[in-house]
XYZ file of N, CA and C in Angstrom:
495
model
N -192.829 -19.927 -137.633
C -192.359 -20.098 -138.991
C -191.774 -21.494 -139.123
N -192.096 -22.197 -140.196
C -191.642 -23.568 -140.371
C -190.195 -23.614 -140.857
N -189.552 -24.762 -140.617
C -188.157 -24.953 -141.021
C -188.000 -24.917 -142.539
N -188.996 -25.405 -143.290
C -188.872 -25.447 -144.754
C -188.899 -24.047 -145.363
N -189.209 -23.040 -144.538
C -189.203 -21.661 -145.015
C -187.799 -21.244 -145.461
N -186.763 -21.827 -144.871
C -185.388 -21.421 -145.182
C -184.645 -22.417 -146.073
N -185.370 -23.306 -146.729
C -184.746 -24.215 -147.689
C -184.307 -23.399 -148.899
N -183.046 -23.563 -149.327
C -182.554 -22.797 -150.482
C -183.435 -22.979 -151.722
N -183.556 -21.904 -152.493
C -184.395 -21.919 -153.695
C -183.567 -21.468 -154.897
N -183.805 -22.061 -156.059
C -183.066 -21.636 -157.256
C -183.497 -20.253 -157.726
N -182.593 -19.577 -158.414
C -182.878 -18.248 -158.971
C -184.151 -18.298 -159.816
N -184.327 -19.369 -160.584
C -185.480 -19.443 -161.506
C -186.821 -19.288 -160.798
N -186.878 -19.645 -159.505
C -188.136 -19.493 -158.766
C -188.503 -18.028 -158.550
N -187.518 -17.142 -158.603
C -187.789 -15.723 -158.378
C -187.964 -14.943 -159.682
N -187.588 -15.532 -160.805
C -187.615 -14.798 -162.072
C -189.017 -14.292 -162.371
N -189.089 -13.000 -162.696
C -190.370 -12.351 -162.950
C -190.255 -11.494 -164.203
N -191.374 -11.301 -164.859
C -191.403 -10.415 -166.016
C -192.685 -9.611 -165.952
N -192.554 -8.347 -166.264
C -193.714 -7.468 -166.269
C -193.640 -6.618 -167.524
N -194.782 -6.281 -168.053
C -194.844 -5.472 -169.276
C -195.752 -4.276 -169.039
N -195.356 -3.144 -169.587
C -196.138 -1.906 -169.478
C -196.169 -1.230 -170.843
N -197.304 -0.715 -171.228
C -197.396 0.127 -172.421
C -197.307 1.565 -171.941
N -196.431 2.346 -172.565
C -196.256 3.740 -172.167
C -197.451 4.539 -172.673
N -198.190 5.110 -171.753
C -199.365 5.918 -172.065
C -199.007 7.403 -171.924
N -199.814 8.292 -172.487
C -199.502 9.725 -172.393
C -199.267 10.212 -170.965
N -199.973 9.652 -169.998
C -199.803 10.055 -168.605
C -198.452 9.624 -168.031
N -197.755 8.694 -168.704
C -196.450 8.212 -168.258
C -195.307 9.036 -168.846
N -195.635 10.028 -169.679
C -194.619 10.716 -170.469
C -194.512 12.202 -170.130
N -193.366 12.770 -170.533
C -193.158 14.210 -170.401
C -193.790 14.926 -171.602
N -193.737 16.260 -171.665
C -194.360 16.982 -172.791
C -193.776 16.638 -174.164
N -192.585 16.022 -174.195
C -191.976 15.623 -175.464
C -192.361 14.211 -175.884
N -193.203 13.557 -175.065
C -193.664 12.210 -175.390
C -192.715 11.103 -174.961
N -191.726 11.426 -174.123
C -190.772 10.422 -173.637
C -191.160 9.962 -172.226
N -190.957 8.692 -171.972
C -191.262 8.107 -170.670
C -190.549 8.878 -169.557
N -191.299 9.223 -168.522
C -190.728 9.888 -167.347
C -189.782 8.940 -166.610
N -188.609 9.433 -166.222
C -187.657 8.615 -165.484
C -188.230 8.099 -164.179
N -189.004 8.924 -163.503
C -189.613 8.508 -162.242
C -190.609 7.377 -162.418
N -191.341 7.392 -163.527
C -192.290 6.305 -163.803
C -191.520 5.002 -164.031
N -190.417 5.098 -164.794
C -189.612 3.899 -165.032
C -189.023 3.378 -163.726
N -188.562 4.284 -162.858
C -188.015 3.852 -161.573
C -189.097 3.155 -160.730
N -190.325 3.657 -160.807
C -191.436 3.019 -160.096
C -191.656 1.602 -160.619
N -191.658 1.445 -161.946
C -191.836 0.117 -162.536
C -190.687 -0.809 -162.157
N -189.455 -0.282 -162.119
C -188.295 -1.085 -161.720
C -188.477 -1.574 -160.282
N -188.946 -0.711 -159.400
C -189.179 -1.090 -158.005
C -190.236 -2.193 -157.920
N -191.311 -2.064 -158.686
C -192.361 -3.090 -158.681
C -191.841 -4.426 -159.206
N -191.094 -4.384 -160.314
C -190.550 -5.622 -160.897
C -189.582 -6.284 -159.913
N -188.751 -5.477 -159.255
C -187.833 -6.022 -158.263
C -188.566 -6.641 -157.089
N -189.609 -5.966 -156.637
C -190.393 -6.478 -155.507
C -191.046 -7.816 -155.843
N -191.494 -7.978 -157.092
C -192.103 -9.263 -157.488
C -191.107 -10.407 -157.308
N -189.866 -10.213 -157.769
C -188.854 -11.260 -157.629
C -188.543 -11.510 -156.154
N -188.417 -10.439 -155.381
C -188.104 -10.578 -153.952
C -189.225 -11.314 -153.209
N -190.479 -10.963 -153.501
C -191.626 -11.652 -152.879
C -191.620 -13.130 -153.241
N -191.389 -13.418 -154.513
C -191.402 -14.812 -154.961
C -190.328 -15.627 -154.255
N -189.169 -15.032 -154.053
C -188.091 -15.776 -153.402
C -188.327 -15.894 -151.894
N -188.588 -14.768 -151.243
C -188.713 -14.752 -149.777
C -190.022 -15.379 -149.302
N -191.034 -15.321 -150.166
C -192.385 -15.765 -149.782
C -192.801 -15.073 -148.490
N -192.551 -13.755 -148.521
C -192.812 -12.939 -147.344
C -192.977 -11.494 -147.791
N -193.369 -10.639 -146.860
C -193.399 -9.208 -147.143
C -191.971 -8.725 -147.327
N -191.776 -7.791 -148.242
C -190.456 -7.194 -148.436
C -190.614 -5.694 -148.602
N -189.554 -4.969 -148.242
C -189.518 -3.526 -148.445
C -188.223 -3.180 -149.169
N -188.269 -2.116 -149.944
C -187.092 -1.659 -150.666
C -186.166 -0.938 -149.693
N -184.905 -1.379 -149.644
C -183.923 -0.747 -148.771
C -183.018 0.203 -149.552
N -182.706 -0.142 -150.798
C -181.856 0.732 -151.606
C -181.996 0.387 -153.084
N -181.632 1.359 -153.891
C -181.565 1.181 -155.339
C -180.219 1.725 -155.776
N -179.474 0.908 -156.509
C -178.185 1.359 -157.016
C -178.400 2.279 -158.214
N -177.335 2.762 -158.706
C -177.257 3.674 -159.849
C -178.108 3.203 -161.044
N -178.826 4.134 -161.687
C -179.600 3.818 -162.893
C -179.203 4.792 -163.994
N -178.862 4.256 -165.152
C -178.638 5.067 -166.347
C -179.761 4.775 -167.321
N -180.298 5.815 -167.925
C -181.320 5.664 -168.955
C -180.597 5.678 -170.297
N -180.554 4.541 -170.971
C -179.700 4.365 -172.141
C -180.333 4.796 -173.455
N -181.614 4.540 -173.616
C -182.309 4.931 -174.851
C -183.672 5.513 -174.474
N -184.175 6.446 -175.273
C -185.494 7.005 -174.961
C -186.605 5.995 -175.222
N -187.676 6.155 -174.476
C -188.859 5.312 -174.618
C -190.022 6.257 -174.836
N -190.825 5.994 -175.860
C -191.899 6.914 -176.207
C -193.287 6.379 -175.912
N -194.245 7.278 -176.002
C -195.649 6.908 -175.830
C -195.988 5.835 -176.861
N -196.666 4.798 -176.398
C -197.054 3.685 -177.263
C -196.058 2.542 -177.253
N -194.848 2.774 -176.731
C -193.845 1.705 -176.681
C -194.209 0.669 -175.624
N -193.740 -0.537 -175.841
C -193.926 -1.628 -174.884
C -192.640 -1.793 -174.090
N -192.747 -1.666 -172.773
C -191.592 -1.782 -171.879
C -191.667 -3.137 -171.181
N -190.573 -3.895 -171.254
C -190.481 -5.206 -170.614
C -189.455 -5.105 -169.491
N -189.835 -5.541 -168.294
C -188.940 -5.530 -167.136
C -188.759 -6.965 -166.660
N -187.506 -7.407 -166.598
C -187.192 -8.764 -166.140
C -186.376 -8.669 -164.861
N -186.767 -9.475 -163.863
C -186.100 -9.397 -162.564
C -185.862 -10.783 -161.989
N -184.845 -10.871 -161.139
C -184.577 -12.101 -160.393
C -183.657 -11.773 -159.219
N -183.688 -12.643 -158.230
C -182.820 -12.480 -157.066
C -181.409 -12.888 -157.467
N -180.445 -12.000 -157.210
C -179.042 -12.291 -157.509
C -178.352 -12.992 -156.344
N -178.650 -12.526 -155.122
C -177.978 -13.083 -153.951
C -178.765 -12.731 -152.700
N -178.671 -13.595 -151.701
C -179.329 -13.386 -150.410
C -178.256 -13.214 -149.361
N -178.501 -12.294 -148.412
C -177.532 -12.022 -147.345
C -178.114 -12.225 -145.960
N -178.978 -12.890 -145.591
C -179.613 -13.206 -144.318
C -181.045 -12.676 -144.321
N -181.253 -11.374 -144.072
C -182.617 -10.827 -144.132
C -182.808 -9.958 -145.374
N -181.723 -9.710 -146.094
C -181.826 -8.876 -147.296
C -181.442 -9.681 -148.530
N -181.820 -9.150 -149.682
C -181.461 -9.802 -150.944
C -181.275 -8.741 -152.007
N -180.324 -8.990 -152.904
C -180.145 -8.107 -154.046
C -180.925 -8.691 -155.213
N -181.693 -7.819 -155.861
C -182.482 -8.191 -157.031
C -181.983 -7.370 -158.214
N -181.783 -8.030 -159.332
C -181.419 -7.337 -160.560
C -182.641 -7.156 -161.440
N -182.756 -5.971 -162.030
C -183.859 -5.688 -162.957
C -183.249 -5.164 -164.248
N -183.653 -5.760 -165.356
C -183.198 -5.308 -166.668
C -184.436 -4.886 -167.443
N -184.337 -3.705 -168.082
C -185.484 -3.112 -168.768
C -185.197 -3.030 -170.264
N -186.194 -3.399 -171.055
C -186.100 -3.343 -172.512
C -187.289 -2.576 -173.062
N -187.088 -1.926 -174.210
C -188.211 -1.392 -174.968
C -188.338 -2.299 -176.182
N -189.536 -2.788 -176.378
C -189.779 -3.766 -177.436
C -190.576 -3.130 -178.565
N -190.078 -3.304 -179.774
C -190.835 -2.892 -180.949
C -191.515 -4.151 -181.461
N -192.775 -4.306 -181.130
C -193.486 -5.537 -181.464
C -193.795 -5.639 -182.947
N -193.686 -4.556 -183.701
C -193.903 -4.606 -185.155
C -192.630 -5.103 -185.846
N -191.485 -4.552 -185.462
C -190.206 -4.961 -186.066
C -189.603 -6.176 -185.353
N -190.206 -6.607 -184.240
C -189.715 -7.737 -183.456
C -188.273 -7.506 -182.990
N -188.032 -6.317 -182.406
C -186.723 -5.984 -181.865
C -186.888 -5.512 -180.429
N -185.797 -5.590 -179.687
C -185.795 -5.097 -178.304
C -184.480 -4.376 -178.063
N -184.566 -3.248 -177.347
C -183.371 -2.479 -176.993
C -183.289 -2.357 -175.477
N -182.068 -2.428 -174.979
C -181.835 -2.311 -173.544
C -182.025 -0.849 -173.129
N -182.897 -0.608 -172.169
C -183.217 0.743 -171.706
C -182.448 1.094 -170.435
N -182.446 0.180 -169.471
C -181.820 0.454 -168.177
C -181.655 -0.849 -167.412
N -180.755 -0.818 -166.441
C -180.589 -1.928 -165.491
C -180.444 -1.319 -164.108
N -180.859 -2.068 -163.111
C -180.723 -1.592 -161.740
C -180.574 -2.774 -160.806
N -179.918 -2.513 -159.691
C -179.810 -3.488 -158.609
C -180.481 -2.876 -157.392
N -181.429 -3.600 -156.830
C -182.173 -3.131 -155.669
C -181.934 -4.079 -154.510
N -181.939 -3.535 -153.314
C -181.855 -4.357 -152.117
C -183.210 -4.326 -151.433
N -183.734 -5.514 -151.155
C -185.003 -5.656 -150.445
C -184.736 -6.368 -149.127
N -185.510 -6.019 -148.107
C -185.418 -6.647 -146.799
C -186.749 -7.328 -146.516
N -186.678 -8.563 -146.071
C -187.889 -9.306 -145.710
C -188.301 -8.923 -144.292
N -189.595 -8.687 -144.121
C -190.110 -8.301 -142.802
C -191.381 -9.085 -142.495
N -191.669 -9.182 -141.205
C -192.936 -9.794 -140.803
C -194.013 -8.709 -140.717
N -195.201 -9.084 -140.271
C -196.322 -8.130 -140.245
C -196.105 -6.999 -139.248
N -195.158 -7.178 -138.313
C -194.846 -6.120 -137.349
C -193.688 -5.242 -137.827
N -193.158 -5.544 -139.006
C -192.056 -4.756 -139.542
C -190.687 -5.210 -139.076
N -190.624 -6.359 -138.411
C -189.342 -6.898 -137.924
C -188.690 -7.732 -139.025
N -187.370 -7.553 -139.182
C -186.623 -8.312 -140.201
C -186.744 -9.814 -139.946
N -186.860 -10.571 -141.033
C -186.910 -12.033 -140.929
C -185.910 -12.636 -141.913
N -185.377 -13.812 -141.587
C -184.406 -14.460 -142.473
C -185.024 -14.836 -143.821
N -184.170 -14.835 -144.842
C -184.569 -15.188 -146.202
C -183.805 -16.454 -146.587
N -184.453 -17.400 -147.268
C -183.726 -18.602 -147.680
C -182.620 -18.271 -148.675
N -181.526 -19.019 -148.633
C -180.453 -18.792 -149.610
C -180.959 -19.008 -151.040
N -180.255 -18.401 -151.989
C -180.593 -18.566 -153.400
C -179.529 -19.464 -154.038
N -179.942 -20.278 -154.975
C -179.028 -21.191 -155.662
C -178.875 -20.749 -157.116
N -177.705 -20.191 -157.459
C -177.471 -19.867 -158.868
C -177.174 -21.154 -159.636
N -177.844 -21.343 -160.784
C -177.690 -22.600 -161.520
C -176.922 -22.455 -162.830
N -176.912 -21.272 -163.415
C -176.226 -21.081 -164.686
C -174.957 -20.259 -164.461
N -174.093 -20.230 -165.453
C -172.870 -19.430 -165.341
C -173.217 -17.951 -165.153
N -174.209 -17.460 -165.908
C -174.628 -16.055 -165.769
C -175.153 -15.781 -164.361
N -175.940 -16.689 -163.801
C -176.455 -16.512 -162.445
C -175.329 -16.546 -161.415
N -174.327 -17.410 -161.617
C -173.186 -17.459 -160.705
C -172.393 -16.156 -160.772
N -172.259 -15.598 -161.980
C -171.546 -14.327 -162.138
C -172.298 -13.209 -161.416
N -173.641 -13.171 -161.576
C -174.442 -12.150 -160.891
C -174.367 -12.325 -159.375
N -174.322 -13.582 -158.915
C -174.188 -13.886 -157.490
C -172.877 -13.305 -156.954
N -171.777 -13.580 -157.661
C -170.467 -13.066 -157.245
C -170.428 -11.537 -157.295
N -170.946 -10.962 -158.368
C -170.969 -9.505 -158.512
C -171.782 -8.852 -157.396
N -172.864 -9.501 -156.978
C -173.707 -8.957 -155.906
C -172.918 -8.837 -154.607
N -172.044 -9.793 -154.337
C -171.213 -9.720 -153.139
C -170.283 -8.519 -153.175
N -169.707 -8.257 -154.339
C -168.821 -7.087 -154.483
C -169.621 -5.794 -154.345
N -170.796 -5.741 -154.971
C -171.620 -4.528 -154.855
C -172.037 -4.286 -153.407
N -172.306 -5.348 -152.672
C -172.698 -5.182 -151.267
C -171.574 -4.537 -150.469
N -170.358 -4.962 -150.714
C -169.219 -4.371 -150.008
C -169.087 -2.885 -150.351
N -169.287 -2.538 -151.607
C -169.234 -1.129 -152.029
C -170.337 -0.334 -151.335
N -171.551 -0.880 -151.308
C -172.670 -0.190 -150.642
C -172.378 0.017 -149.164
N -171.837 -1.018 -148.526
C -171.538 -0.932 -147.092
C -170.473 0.113 -146.811
N -169.397 0.131 -147.608
C -168.338 1.111 -147.358
C -168.817 2.522 -147.657
N -169.667 2.687 -148.656
C -170.223 4.007 -148.960
C -171.122 4.477 -147.813
N -171.940 3.593 -147.292
C -172.806 3.935 -146.163
C -171.973 4.306 -144.943
N -170.923 3.554 -144.688
C -170.032 3.832 -143.558
C -169.355 5.193 -143.731
N -168.924 5.491 -144.945
C -168.278 6.777 -145.229
C -169.231 7.935 -144.953
N -170.487 7.774 -145.333
C -171.480 8.848 -145.130
C -171.842 9.008 -143.672
N -171.686 7.976 -142.879
C -172.042 8.050 -141.455
C -170.966 8.734 -140.624
N -169.740 8.757 -141.116
C -168.642 9.346 -140.345
C -168.800 10.869 -140.307
N -168.637 11.442 -139.099
C -168.734 12.916 -139.006
C -167.552 13.564 -139.718
N -167.803 14.727 -140.284
C -166.732 15.441 -141.007
C -166.081 16.460 -140.152
């Protein structure tokens, strides 16, 4: 692996956007988007940002809490925006924000947000280092700082679950 592989990269290099039209197969009998389908799309959108930043294979290690804020129906356009919030050596936190867009009224509503942790791996499945991320805007710096706090919460929760009762 070359040395330039670990040169820090700006958040903007990882920013990704994906769009999906909700089809009948994506919905429940009431015509609302299945939560599992949305979670799948969130994972894909997050992976795109992680791949772009790491320039390597990545796997999903965890997904934080997801709230579904507004219903999404068949025929709606779903927009998923993702970017790397922070890098921690071989792992990175990616934020994904989901909107439902009404392309006729030219409006968008926030549907859900999630934070996912991805780990970079080589072809043998061994963890590999990820280049640091450079937050450039105030919002990116805030997400960078928040990611550090969320990591500590995730770590303490994992430690709590590992302790025998």
